[in-house]
Each structure stands twice: as structure tokens, then as C-alpha cells.
């Protein structure tokens, strides 16, 4: 299984803004339905594979700069049957707390 990560969002508005920003930055990210095992308010997420040159840090930095609200960054951690399982790597709350210091 190739390494994948995704960003989940609080709202469809922010997911669409993030997709537009990803295209402007020429990041090869694709909009997908948010996997069921991820609890986010929005049904859309942006997915990226490890082959892409864009990093999580770069994406989150740009989203923060452009005020695109995101809920969490998840990494594919394995398979459960035919479904991928996703593990929370970074939440928006953790990111906000680390910037307060």
C-alpha cells in the first residue's frame, strides 16, 4: 500500500476553498468523500500520496495563511478488509495550541 494522507474539513465551503488553493499551488491533491472512520463535519477531504512533492507542513501553512479551516490531517495506516484505516496525525486544535507559545 502506498503512503497516503488526507486533510479533513469542518465545512464544504472550506473544502472547496482548499481544493481551489491546491490547484493554484499546483499540488496534485484530489477531492474525495471523507472516509467513514473519520469524524469531521464535512463529507469532503483532500487526499495526497507520498509521491507528491508537497508536504503536510507546507499545505497546513498555506491553509492557515489563507484562512482555510481544516479539521485534521490523517495518514492511511492499514487495511481493514478492503477499507483503508486512517490515523489522526495532526488536528487543527493541536496546531493552534502549538502556535500559541
Backbone as CSV, one residue per row, in Angstrom:
resi,resn,N_x,N_y,N_z,CA_x,CA_y,CA_z,C_x,C_y,C_z
1,UNK,0.857,-1.180,0.000,0.000,0.000,0.000,0.901,1.241,0.000
2,UNK,0.672,2.138,-0.959,1.477,3.355,-0.971,0.964,4.313,0.095
3,UNK,1.887,5.115,0.620,1.555,6.023,1.703,0.655,7.144,1.198
4,UNK,-0.412,7.368,1.937,-1.355,8.432,1.599,-1.679,9.219,2.846
5,UNK,-2.007,10.476,2.661,-2.529,11.285,3.753,-3.642,12.155,3.211
6,UNK,-4.487,12.618,4.122,-5.587,13.482,3.693,-5.866,14.536,4.738
7,UNK,-6.514,15.583,4.275,-6.940,16.676,5.147,-8.461,16.678,5.144
8,UNK,-9.047,16.611,6.347,-10.500,16.685,6.506,-10.864,18.114,6.913
9,UNK,-12.092,18.504,6.611,-12.524,19.879,6.825,-13.784,19.967,7.666
10,UNK,-14.013,21.165,8.242,-15.205,21.413,9.040,-16.433,21.678,8.169
11,UNK,-16.212,22.220,6.975,-17.348,22.579,6.125,-16.992,22.385,4.648
12,UNK,-18.025,22.218,3.863,-17.853,22.086,2.418,-17.235,23.354,1.835
13,UNK,-17.626,24.499,2.367,-17.077,25.780,1.907,-15.547,25.763,1.998
14,UNK,-15.016,25.324,3.136,-13.561,25.304,3.319,-12.899,24.204,2.494
15,UNK,-13.581,23.094,2.302,-13.038,22.022,1.458,-12.875,22.506,0.013
16,UNK,-13.864,23.211,-0.487,-13.808,23.729,-1.853,-12.737,24.818,-1.972
17,UNK,-12.637,25.683,-0.954,-11.586,26.711,-0.956,-10.207,26.053,-0.939
18,UNK,-10.053,24.975,-0.183,-8.784,24.251,-0.115,-8.449,23.608,-1.454
19,UNK,-9.448,23.038,-2.108,-9.221,22.430,-3.420,-8.765,23.493,-4.419
20,UNK,-9.397,24.647,-4.399,-9.025,25.747,-5.294,-7.578,26.191,-5.015
21,UNK,-7.240,26.317,-3.742,-5.893,26.713,-3.354,-4.863,25.658,-3.779
22,UNK,-5.200,24.387,-3.628,-4.299,23.310,-4.055,-4.030,23.383,-5.558
23,UNK,-5.067,23.676,-6.337,-4.894,23.809,-7.782,-4.020,25.016,-8.121
24,UNK,-4.233,26.139,-7.425,-3.416,27.334,-7.653,-1.938,27.059,-7.360
25,UNK,-1.686,26.255,-6.327,-0.320,25.922,-5.927,0.267,24.779,-6.764
26,UNK,-0.567,24.197,-7.633,-0.194,23.062,-8.478,0.186,21.832,-7.650
27,UNK,-0.521,21.664,-6.520,-0.372,20.465,-5.711,-1.275,19.405,-6.305
28,UNK,-0.777,18.210,-6.445,-1.580,17.121,-7.011,-2.360,16.429,-5.896
29,UNK,-3.430,17.100,-5.494,-4.310,16.582,-4.459,-5.676,16.391,-5.096
30,UNK,-6.396,15.388,-4.617,-7.723,15.158,-5.177,-8.786,15.164,-4.091
31,UNK,-9.951,15.686,-4.445,-11.080,15.725,-3.538,-11.700,14.334,-3.506
32,UNK,-11.936,13.827,-2.287,-12.572,12.520,-2.112,-13.634,12.636,-1.021
33,UNK,-14.580,11.698,-1.002,-15.501,11.672,0.140,-14.719,11.350,1.411
34,UNK,-15.029,12.013,2.501,-14.349,11.738,3.766,-14.654,10.305,4.191
35,UNK,-13.618,9.516,4.468,-13.840,8.130,4.902,-14.721,8.065,6.156
36,UNK,-15.489,7.008,6.272,-16.450,6.872,7.367,-15.816,6.877,8.747
37,UNK,-14.604,6.348,8.858,-13.993,6.272,10.188,-13.381,7.596,10.648
38,UNK,-13.500,8.629,9.831,-13.029,9.964,10.211,-14.255,10.805,10.542
39,UNK,-14.268,11.338,11.747,-15.406,12.177,12.117,-15.048,13.639,11.872
40,UNK,-15.640,14.201,10.862,-15.475,15.615,10.540,-16.852,16.117,10.126
41,UNK,-17.060,17.390,10.222,-18.375,17.944,9.906,-18.678,17.915,8.413
42,UNK,-17.653,17.763,7.612,-17.804,17.850,6.166,-17.609,16.476,5.531
43,UNK,-18.284,16.230,4.453,-18.167,14.963,3.757,-17.083,14.936,2.693
44,UNK,-16.237,15.986,2.636,-15.188,16.062,1.628,-13.812,16.209,2.266
45,UNK,-12.824,15.560,1.670,-11.434,15.663,2.114,-10.535,15.776,0.894
46,UNK,-9.327,16.288,1.107,-8.305,16.316,0.056,-7.283,15.233,0.357
47,UNK,-6.941,14.421,-0.657,-6.003,13.321,-0.481,-4.740,13.565,-1.293
48,UNK,-3.604,13.106,-0.743,-2.308,13.222,-1.393,-1.544,11.922,-1.165
49,UNK,-0.701,11.527,-2.128,0.129,10.338,-1.951,1.567,10.758,-1.686
50,UNK,2.364,9.834,-1.170,3.746,10.162,-0.813,4.596,10.559,-2.017
51,UNK,4.156,10.217,-3.210,4.929,10.544,-4.400,4.897,12.032,-4.734
52,UNK,3.949,12.730,-4.140,3.829,14.167,-4.400,4.912,14.918,-3.637
53,UNK,5.336,16.039,-4.171,6.389,16.834,-3.548,5.873,17.727,-2.424
54,UNK,4.582,17.922,-2.376,4.006,18.783,-1.349,4.033,18.061,0.005
55,UNK,4.339,18.815,1.066,4.388,18.229,2.399,3.197,18.698,3.228
56,UNK,2.896,17.948,4.268,1.813,18.323,5.169,2.066,19.714,5.734
57,UNK,3.291,19.970,6.162,3.624,21.279,6.743,3.350,22.426,5.775
58,UNK,3.732,22.219,4.520,3.530,23.261,3.503,2.039,23.509,3.279
59,UNK,1.259,22.434,3.209,-0.184,22.555,2.986,-0.848,23.286,4.148
60,UNK,-0.557,22.856,5.375,-1.180,23.471,6.542,-0.759,24.938,6.682
61,UNK,0.487,25.235,6.404,0.970,26.619,6.457,0.186,27.500,5.484
62,UNK,-0.026,27.008,4.272,-0.747,27.784,3.250,-2.227,27.908,3.617
63,UNK,-2.838,26.816,4.126,-4.240,26.886,4.546,-4.403,27.926,5.658
64,UNK,-3.494,27.926,6.616,-3.560,28.870,7.728,-3.405,30.302,7.217
65,UNK,-2.456,30.500,6.321,-2.220,31.827,5.735,-3.458,32.346,5.022
66,UNK,-4.157,31.467,4.313,-5.333,31.862,3.527,-6.643,31.706,4.304
67,UNK,-6.531,31.376,5.611,-7.694,31.232,6.493,-8.669,30.143,6.049
68,UNK,-8.130,29.056,5.528,-8.928,27.877,5.190,-8.943,26.991,6.438
69,UNK,-10.120,26.790,7.019,-10.232,25.994,8.239,-10.265,24.505,7.907
70,UNK,-9.459,23.746,8.607,-9.381,22.307,8.415,-9.597,21.635,9.767
71,UNK,-10.011,20.386,9.741,-10.313,19.667,10.985,-9.154,18.791,11.429
72,UNK,-8.539,18.075,10.482,-7.455,17.177,10.855,-6.704,16.656,9.646
73,UNK,-5.477,16.210,9.903,-4.662,15.560,8.877,-4.541,14.097,9.294
74,UNK,-4.847,13.204,8.372,-4.853,11.774,8.643,-3.899,11.061,7.696
75,UNK,-3.327,9.968,8.167,-2.467,9.143,7.338,-3.093,7.747,7.268
76,UNK,-3.040,7.138,6.073,-3.550,5.776,5.911,-2.633,4.841,6.696
77,UNK,-3.221,4.075,7.610,-2.397,3.246,8.488,-2.516,1.754,8.203
78,UNK,-3.402,1.354,7.325,-3.534,-0.060,7.005,-4.852,-0.344,6.322
79,UNK,-5.173,-1.606,6.266,-6.422,-2.045,5.646,-7.236,-2.853,6.644
80,UNK,-8.532,-2.633,6.615,-9.480,-3.430,7.392,-10.432,-4.003,6.361
81,UNK,-10.176,-5.238,5.961,-10.901,-5.793,4.823,-10.422,-5.081,3.576
82,UNK,-11.341,-4.469,2.854,-10.959,-3.696,1.668,-10.927,-2.195,1.943
83,UNK,-11.271,-1.810,3.163,-11.303,-0.393,3.522,-9.979,0.038,4.150
84,UNK,-9.495,1.202,3.775,-8.314,1.775,4.418,-8.690,2.251,5.815
85,UNK,-7.743,2.146,6.719,-7.940,2.737,8.038,-7.081,3.991,8.113
86,UNK,-7.591,4.985,8.811,-6.929,6.291,8.870,-6.611,6.648,10.311
87,UNK,-5.425,7.184,10.523,-4.968,7.570,11.853,-4.730,9.082,11.880
88,UNK,-5.242,9.724,12.922,-5.065,11.169,13.060,-3.593,11.490,13.284
89,UNK,-3.055,12.352,12.448,-1.658,12.762,12.548,-1.555,14.139,13.211
90,UNK,-2.492,15.034,12.888,-2.469,16.397,13.409,-3.882,16.955,13.367
91,UNK,-4.292,17.554,14.479,-5.604,18.204,14.476,-5.420,19.711,14.460
92,UNK,-6.438,20.394,14.017,-6.393,21.851,13.971,-6.167,22.415,15.369
93,UNK,-6.769,21.793,16.375,-6.622,22.273,17.755,-5.178,22.127,18.230
94,UNK,-4.537,20.997,17.911,-3.133,20.801,18.280,-2.254,21.853,17.599
95,UNK,-2.520,22.112,16.342,-1.746,23.091,15.576,-1.908,24.480,16.187
96,UNK,-3.124,24.853,16.544,-3.390,26.167,17.135,-2.680,26.300,18.472
97,UNK,-2.717,25.247,19.279,-2.055,25.285,20.589,-0.551,25.428,20.454
98,UNK,0.051,24.786,19.463,1.499,24.865,19.298,1.933,26.253,18.821
99,UNK,1.043,26.995,18.166,1.374,28.336,17.696,1.197,29.382,18.776
100,UNK,0.536,29.023,19.892,0.310,29.980,20.974,1.570,30.261,21.770
101,UNK,2.560,29.392,21.706,3.776,29.538,22.529,4.864,30.291,21.821
